[in-house]
């Protein structure tokens, strides 16, 4: 006897009733009435010509034939559910893009622009990782990364995003800031540093200031923390042009006298050279390459 599609509702109702050994509980799970579940079971029994349940005052119990069908139906429906779940997860993974980037860049540059991407690609899910440690681009790793460097990393394809520059900033509320008129005087303020490869010594040299003792009073591992320290009036920080824009626009920070020093490194979008980007990741990369740079 071939299994026809119109048997499926009855089999689903029977499988739930067999699991619960109770028509009312099965009905609650299936969003049906107990009488509807009973009707499906009786319809199945009529077609098969066997009794699947023994009905008694305290409820129902499976007959030997019912137990045989319940085992087969339960296994089959579990298999179908597993395949459906796998297909659903595969679809979700297909539309998910995993990104690794610097916390400072995500906070001040990427996040303000993401609504534009979300509007253009509402079906794409983004996972953004801002851990300090460099991500491993293996099969379980991120799809794309944004890195600050020279543009060449073994095993990775890189696309130039934007250049960078450095200049000093501080809060308008920093004590003594009103007296700063030239680069050399910045050394009199408490200096705030991060772990960047270019720092205050490089900038003062580019500004033509020599022979000054430079004391970095505060050092932070993350550029965002260094800028926030400056915004709170702790001293002067050496800001990255692409990261400091929101602080300058809001008035939390102001630029101090002196040149804008071109950074040795730039920002690049990267991904494994051996792995072809999935369509969702390619869409995000194309958007990155086209997004307006401040």
GROMACS .gro file of N, CA and C in nm, residues 65-180:
model
  348
   65UNK      N    1  -0.004  -0.366   1.740
   65UNK     CA    2   0.004  -0.306   1.607
   65UNK      C    3   0.030  -0.155   1.617
   66UNK      N    4  -0.034  -0.094   1.717
   66UNK     CA    5  -0.013   0.049   1.738
   66UNK      C    6   0.131   0.080   1.776
   67UNK      N    7   0.190  -0.005   1.863
   67UNK     CA    8   0.330   0.015   1.902
   67UNK      C    9   0.422   0.003   1.782
   68UNK      N   10   0.394  -0.094   1.694
   68UNK     CA   11   0.476  -0.113   1.574
   68UNK      C   12   0.470   0.010   1.485
   69UNK      N   13   0.350   0.064   1.464
   69UNK     CA   14   0.336   0.183   1.379
   69UNK      C   15   0.394   0.306   1.447
   70UNK      N   16   0.377   0.316   1.580
   70UNK     CA   17   0.429   0.432   1.653
   70UNK      C   18   0.581   0.439   1.643
   71UNK      N   19   0.648   0.324   1.653
   71UNK     CA   20   0.794   0.322   1.642
   71UNK      C   21   0.838   0.368   1.503
   72UNK      N   22   0.771   0.318   1.400
   72UNK     CA   23   0.808   0.354   1.263
   72UNK      C   24   0.777   0.501   1.235
   73UNK      N   25   0.659   0.547   1.279
   73UNK     CA   26   0.619   0.686   1.253
   73UNK      C   27   0.709   0.782   1.328
   74UNK      N   28   0.741   0.749   1.454
   74UNK     CA   29   0.828   0.836   1.532
   74UNK      C   30   0.966   0.851   1.469
   75UNK      N   31   1.023   0.738   1.423
   75UNK     CA   32   1.154   0.742   1.359
   75UNK      C   33   1.149   0.823   1.230
   76UNK      N   34   1.047   0.800   1.149
   76UNK     CA   35   1.036   0.870   1.021
   76UNK      C   36   1.020   1.020   1.040
   77UNK      N   37   0.931   1.059   1.131
   77UNK     CA   38   0.909   1.203   1.154
   77UNK      C   39   1.033   1.270   1.215
   78UNK      N   40   1.105   1.197   1.301
   78UNK     CA   41   1.228   1.251   1.357
   78UNK      C   42   1.332   1.273   1.248
   79UNK      N   43   1.339   1.177   1.153
   79UNK     CA   44   1.434   1.192   1.042
   79UNK      C   45   1.398   1.313   0.956
   80UNK      N   46   1.268   1.328   0.927
   80UNK     CA   47   1.225   1.442   0.846
   80UNK      C   48   1.254   1.573   0.919
   81UNK      N   49   1.226   1.575   1.050
   81UNK     CA   50   1.251   1.696   1.128
   81UNK      C   51   1.400   1.731   1.129
   82UNK      N   52   1.485   1.629   1.138
   82UNK     CA   53   1.629   1.652   1.136
   82UNK      C   54   1.676   1.712   1.004
   83UNK      N   55   1.621   1.661   0.894
   83UNK     CA   56   1.657   1.715   0.763
   83UNK      C   57   1.608   1.858   0.748
   84UNK      N   58   1.484   1.884   0.792
   84UNK     CA   59   1.431   2.020   0.784
   84UNK      C   60   1.514   2.117   0.867
   85UNK      N   61   1.554   2.072   0.986
   85UNK     CA   62   1.637   2.158   1.072
   85UNK      C   63   1.773   2.186   1.007
   86UNK      N   64   1.830   2.083   0.946
   86UNK     CA   65   1.959   2.098   0.879
   86UNK      C   66   1.948   2.195   0.762
   87UNK      N   67   1.841   2.182   0.684
   87UNK     CA   68   1.822   2.272   0.570
   87UNK      C   69   1.801   2.415   0.616
   88UNK      N   70   1.727   2.431   0.726
   88UNK     CA   71   1.701   2.565   0.779
   88UNK      C   72   1.831   2.629   0.829
   89UNK      N   73   1.913   2.549   0.898
   89UNK     CA   74   2.041   2.601   0.948
   89UNK      C   75   2.135   2.634   0.833
   90UNK      N   76   2.131   2.551   0.729
   90UNK     CA   77   2.216   2.577   0.612
   90UNK      C   78   2.176   2.708   0.545
   91UNK      N   79   2.045   2.735   0.540
   91UNK     CA   80   2.000   2.860   0.480
   91UNK      C   81   2.043   2.979   0.566
   92UNK      N   82   2.029   2.964   0.699
   92UNK     CA   83   2.069   3.072   0.788
   92UNK      C   84   2.220   3.097   0.778
   93UNK      N   85   2.299   2.988   0.770
   93UNK     CA   86   2.443   3.004   0.759
   93UNK      C   87   2.480   3.068   0.626
   94UNK      N   88   2.405   3.036   0.521
   94UNK     CA   89   2.432   3.094   0.389
   94UNK      C   90   2.413   3.245   0.391
   95UNK      N   91   2.321   3.293   0.474
   95UNK     CA   92   2.291   3.436   0.480
   95UNK      C   93   2.363   3.507   0.594
   96UNK      N   94   2.454   3.437   0.662
   96UNK     CA   95   2.527   3.497   0.773
   96UNK      C   96   2.669   3.530   0.729
   97UNK      N   97   2.716   3.649   0.767
   97UNK     CA   98   2.853   3.691   0.737
   97UNK      C   99   2.924   3.715   0.869
   98UNK      N  100   3.035   3.645   0.888
   98UNK     CA  101   3.114   3.660   1.010
   98UNK      C  102   3.233   3.753   0.979
   99UNK      N  103   3.244   3.859   1.058
   99UNK     CA  104   3.343   3.962   1.034
   99UNK      C  105   3.432   3.976   1.157
  100UNK      N  106   3.560   3.992   1.134
  100UNK     CA  107   3.652   4.024   1.243
  100UNK      C  108   3.716   4.159   1.213
  101UNK      N  109   3.722   4.244   1.315
  101UNK     CA  110   3.778   4.377   1.295
  101UNK      C  111   3.826   4.432   1.429
  102UNK      N  112   3.883   4.550   1.426
  102UNK     CA  113   3.929   4.617   1.547
  102UNK      C  114   3.810   4.680   1.619
  103UNK      N  115   3.812   4.673   1.751
  103UNK     CA  116   3.703   4.732   1.828
  103UNK      C  117   3.690   4.882   1.799
  104UNK      N  118   3.802   4.952   1.792
  104UNK     CA  119   3.797   5.097   1.769
  104UNK      C  120   3.734   5.130   1.635
  105UNK      N  121   3.765   5.051   1.531
  105UNK     CA  122   3.709   5.077   1.398
  105UNK      C  123   3.561   5.040   1.394
  106UNK      N  124   3.525   4.930   1.460
  106UNK     CA  125   3.384   4.889   1.463
  106UNK      C  126   3.300   4.995   1.533
  107UNK      N  127   3.350   5.046   1.644
  107UNK     CA  128   3.273   5.138   1.728
  107UNK      C  129   3.251   5.274   1.661
  108UNK      N  130   3.355   5.326   1.596
  108UNK     CA  131   3.346   5.463   1.545
  108UNK      C  132   3.327   5.474   1.394
  109UNK      N  133   3.364   5.370   1.320
  109UNK     CA  134   3.356   5.380   1.173
  109UNK      C  135   3.253   5.285   1.114
  110UNK      N  136   3.255   5.158   1.157
  110UNK     CA  137   3.167   5.059   1.095
  110UNK      C  138   3.023   5.072   1.141
  111UNK      N  139   3.001   5.079   1.272
  111UNK     CA  140   2.864   5.082   1.325
  111UNK      C  141   2.780   5.198   1.271
  112UNK      N  142   2.833   5.321   1.263
  112UNK     CA  143   2.750   5.429   1.210
  112UNK      C  144   2.708   5.407   1.065
  113UNK      N  145   2.780   5.324   0.991
  113UNK     CA  146   2.749   5.302   0.850
  113UNK      C  147   2.665   5.176   0.825
  114UNK      N  148   2.657   5.089   0.925
  114UNK     CA  149   2.587   4.961   0.906
  114UNK      C  150   2.438   4.975   0.871
  115UNK      N  151   2.366   5.076   0.921
  115UNK     CA  152   2.226   5.087   0.880
  115UNK      C  153   2.208   5.093   0.728
  116UNK      N  154   2.302   5.154   0.659
  116UNK     CA  155   2.295   5.160   0.513
  116UNK      C  156   2.302   5.019   0.454
  117UNK      N  157   2.393   4.937   0.507
  117UNK     CA  158   2.405   4.799   0.458
  117UNK      C  159   2.281   4.719   0.494
  118UNK      N  160   2.232   4.735   0.617
  118UNK     CA  161   2.114   4.660   0.661
  118UNK      C  162   1.993   4.694   0.576
  119UNK      N  163   1.980   4.819   0.537
  119UNK     CA  164   1.867   4.859   0.452
  119UNK      C  165   1.877   4.795   0.314
  120UNK      N  166   1.998   4.786   0.260
  120UNK     CA  167   2.017   4.730   0.126
  120UNK      C  168   2.012   4.578   0.127
  121UNK      N  169   2.046   4.515   0.240
  121UNK     CA  170   2.052   4.368   0.247
  121UNK      C  171   1.984   4.319   0.375
  122UNK      N  172   1.853   4.332   0.386
  122UNK     CA  173   1.785   4.298   0.511
  122UNK      C  174   1.790   4.149   0.546
  123UNK      N  175   1.819   4.063   0.448
  123UNK     CA  176   1.821   3.918   0.474
  123UNK      C  177   1.955   3.870   0.528
  124UNK      N  178   2.059   3.952   0.522
  124UNK     CA  179   2.192   3.910   0.564
  124UNK      C  180   2.210   3.935   0.714
  125UNK      N  181   2.259   3.832   0.784
  125UNK     CA  182   2.286   3.842   0.928
  125UNK      C  183   2.436   3.863   0.947
  126UNK      N  184   2.472   3.954   1.033
  126UNK     CA  185   2.613   3.987   1.057
  126UNK      C  186   2.655   3.945   1.197
  127UNK      N  187   2.772   3.883   1.205
  127UNK     CA  188   2.836   3.854   1.333
  127UNK      C  189   2.970   3.926   1.333
  128UNK      N  190   2.988   4.019   1.426
  128UNK     CA  191   3.109   4.102   1.429
  128UNK      C  192   3.192   4.066   1.552
  129UNK      N  193   3.315   4.024   1.529
  129UNK     CA  194   3.407   3.985   1.635
  129UNK      C  195   3.514   4.092   1.648
  130UNK      N  196   3.532   4.147   1.768
  130UNK     CA  197   3.633   4.252   1.789
  130UNK      C  198   3.737   4.209   1.891
  131UNK      N  199   3.763   4.079   1.900
  131UNK     CA  200   3.867   4.032   1.991
  131UNK      C  201   4.003   4.086   1.948
  132UNK      N  202   4.090   4.111   2.045
  132UNK     CA  203   4.222   4.166   2.015
  132UNK      C  204   4.306   4.067   1.936
  133UNK      N  205   4.298   3.937   1.971
  133UNK     CA  206   4.377   3.836   1.903
  133UNK      C  207   4.335   3.826   1.757
  134UNK      N  208   4.433   3.809   1.669
  134UNK     CA  209   4.403   3.794   1.527
  134UNK      C  210   4.326   3.665   1.504
  135UNK      N  211   4.223   3.672   1.422
  135UNK     CA  212   4.139   3.556   1.396
  135UNK      C  213   4.211   3.457   1.306
  136UNK      N  214   4.178   3.329   1.325
  136UNK     CA  215   4.227   3.224   1.237
  136UNK      C  216   4.126   3.207   1.123
  137UNK      N  217   4.173   3.220   1.002
  137UNK     CA  218   4.083   3.209   0.886
  137UNK      C  219   4.077   3.065   0.837
  138UNK      N  220   4.034   2.974   0.927
  138UNK     CA  221   4.015   2.836   0.885
  138UNK      C  222   3.869   2.818   0.847
  139UNK      N  223   3.828   2.693   0.824
  139UNK     CA  224   3.691   2.668   0.776
  139UNK      C  225   3.585   2.711   0.876
  140UNK      N  226   3.619   2.715   1.004
  140UNK     CA  227   3.522   2.757   1.104
  140UNK      C  228   3.541   2.903   1.145
  141UNK      N  229   3.634   2.972   1.080
  141UNK     CA  230   3.664   3.109   1.115
  141UNK      C  231   3.578   3.209   1.041
  142UNK      N  232   3.612   3.338   1.052
  142UNK     CA  233   3.533   3.444   0.990
  142UNK      C  234   3.541   3.442   0.839
  143UNK      N  235   3.442   3.504   0.775
  143UNK     CA  236   3.441   3.516   0.629
  143UNK      C  237   3.531   3.630   0.583
  144UNK      N  238   3.527   3.739   0.658
  144UNK     CA  239   3.598   3.860   0.619
  144UNK      C  240   3.663   3.924   0.742
  145UNK      N  241   3.768   3.999   0.717
  145UNK     CA  242   3.829   4.076   0.824
  145UNK      C  243   3.863   4.216   0.775
  146UNK      N  244   3.875   4.309   0.867
  146UNK     CA  245   3.927   4.442   0.836
  146UNK      C  246   4.050   4.460   0.923
  147UNK      N  247   4.165   4.474   0.860
  147UNK     CA  248   4.290   4.484   0.933
  147UNK      C  249   4.363   4.613   0.901
  148UNK      N  250   4.445   4.652   0.994
  148UNK     CA  251   4.528   4.772   0.981
  148UNK      C  252   4.672   4.724   0.962
  149UNK      N  253   4.729   4.751   0.846
  149UNK     CA  254   4.864   4.702   0.822
  149UNK      C  255   4.918   4.744   0.688
  150UNK      N  256   5.021   4.671   0.642
  150UNK     CA  257   5.088   4.705   0.517
  150UNK      C  258   5.014   4.652   0.395
  151UNK      N  259   4.918   4.563   0.415
  151UNK     CA  260   4.839   4.514   0.303
  151UNK      C  261   4.880   4.378   0.252
  152UNK      N  262   4.979   4.314   0.314
  152UNK     CA  263   5.025   4.183   0.268
  152UNK      C  264   5.026   4.086   0.386
  153UNK      N  265   4.943   3.984   0.378
  153UNK     CA  266   4.939   3.881   0.479
  153UNK      C  267   4.940   3.745   0.410
  154UNK      N  268   5.027   3.653   0.451
  154UNK     CA  269   5.036   3.522   0.386
  154UNK      C  270   4.903   3.449   0.387
  155UNK      N  271   4.863   3.399   0.272
  155UNK     CA  272   4.741   3.319   0.260
  155UNK      C  273   4.613   3.399   0.256
  156UNK      N  274   4.623   3.532   0.256
  156UNK     CA  275   4.503   3.616   0.257
  156UNK      C  276   4.500   3.708   0.136
  157UNK      N  277   4.382   3.724   0.079
  157UNK     CA  278   4.359   3.824  -0.025
  157UNK      C  279   4.320   3.954   0.043
  158UNK      N  280   4.378   4.065   0.002
  158UNK     CA  281   4.348   4.194   0.066
  158UNK      C  282   4.302   4.296  -0.036
  159UNK      N  283   4.207   4.381   0.006
  159UNK     CA  284   4.156   4.491  -0.076
  159UNK      C  285   4.173   4.620   0.004
  160UNK      N  286   4.237   4.718  -0.054
  160UNK     CA  287   4.257   4.846   0.013
  160UNK      C  288   4.122   4.914   0.040
  161UNK      N  289   4.103   4.959   0.163
  161UNK     CA  290   3.981   5.030   0.200
  161UNK      C  291   4.005   5.180   0.213
  162UNK      N  292   4.104   5.218   0.293
  162UNK     CA  293   4.127   5.361   0.316
  162UNK      C  294   4.262   5.380   0.384
  163UNK      N  295   4.321   5.495   0.358
  163UNK     CA  296   4.446   5.533   0.423
  163UNK      C  297   4.417   5.587   0.562
  164UNK      N  298   4.522   5.616   0.635
  164UNK     CA  299   4.505   5.665   0.771
  164UNK      C  300   4.606   5.777   0.797
  165UNK      N  301   4.579   5.857   0.897
  165UNK     CA  302   4.669   5.965   0.937
  165UNK      C  303   4.656   5.986   1.087
  166UNK      N  304   4.755   6.048   1.147
  166UNK     CA  305   4.758   6.069   1.291
  166UNK      C  306   4.773   6.218   1.323
  167UNK      N  307   4.700   6.264   1.423
  167UNK     CA  308   4.716   6.401   1.472
  167UNK      C  309   4.669   6.407   1.617
  168UNK      N  310   4.717   6.506   1.694
  168UNK     CA  311   4.685   6.512   1.837
  168UNK      C  312   4.548   6.575   1.865
  169UNK      N  313   4.483   6.522   1.966
  169UNK     CA  314   4.353   6.574   2.008
  169UNK      C  315   4.345   6.576   2.159
  170UNK      N  316   4.253   6.654   2.210
  170UNK     CA  317   4.224   6.654   2.353
  170UNK      C  318   4.084   6.709   2.374
  171UNK      N  319   4.038   6.704   2.497
  171UNK     CA  320   3.907   6.761   2.530
  171UNK      C  321   3.919   6.912   2.544
  172UNK      N  322   3.817   6.986   2.503
  172UNK     CA  323   3.817   7.132   2.528
  172UNK      C  324   3.824   7.164   2.677
  173UNK      N  325   3.795   7.065   2.762
  173UNK     CA  326   3.796   7.087   2.908
  173UNK      C  327   3.929   7.051   2.972
  174UNK      N  328   4.026   7.004   2.893
  174UNK     CA  329   4.155   6.964   2.949
  174UNK      C  330   4.225   7.086   3.010
  175UNK      N  331   4.269   7.079   3.134
  175UNK     CA  332   4.338   7.193   3.197
  175UNK      C  333   4.461   7.235   3.116
  176UNK      N  334   4.472   7.365   3.086
  176UNK     CA  335   4.586   7.419   3.014
  176UNK      C  336   4.574   7.416   2.864
  177UNK      N  337   4.465   7.362   2.810
  177UNK     CA  338   4.454   7.348   2.665
  177UNK      C  339   4.446   7.484   2.595
  178UNK      N  340   4.392   7.584   2.663
  178UNK     CA  341   4.377   7.715   2.600
  178UNK      C  342   4.512   7.781   2.574
  179UNK      N  343   4.618   7.735   2.641
  179UNK     CA  344   4.750   7.795   2.622
  179UNK      C  345   4.831   7.727   2.512
  180UNK      N  346   4.779   7.617   2.456
  180UNK     CA  347   4.852   7.542   2.353
  180UNK      C  348   4.839   7.613   2.219
   0.00000   0.00000   0.00000
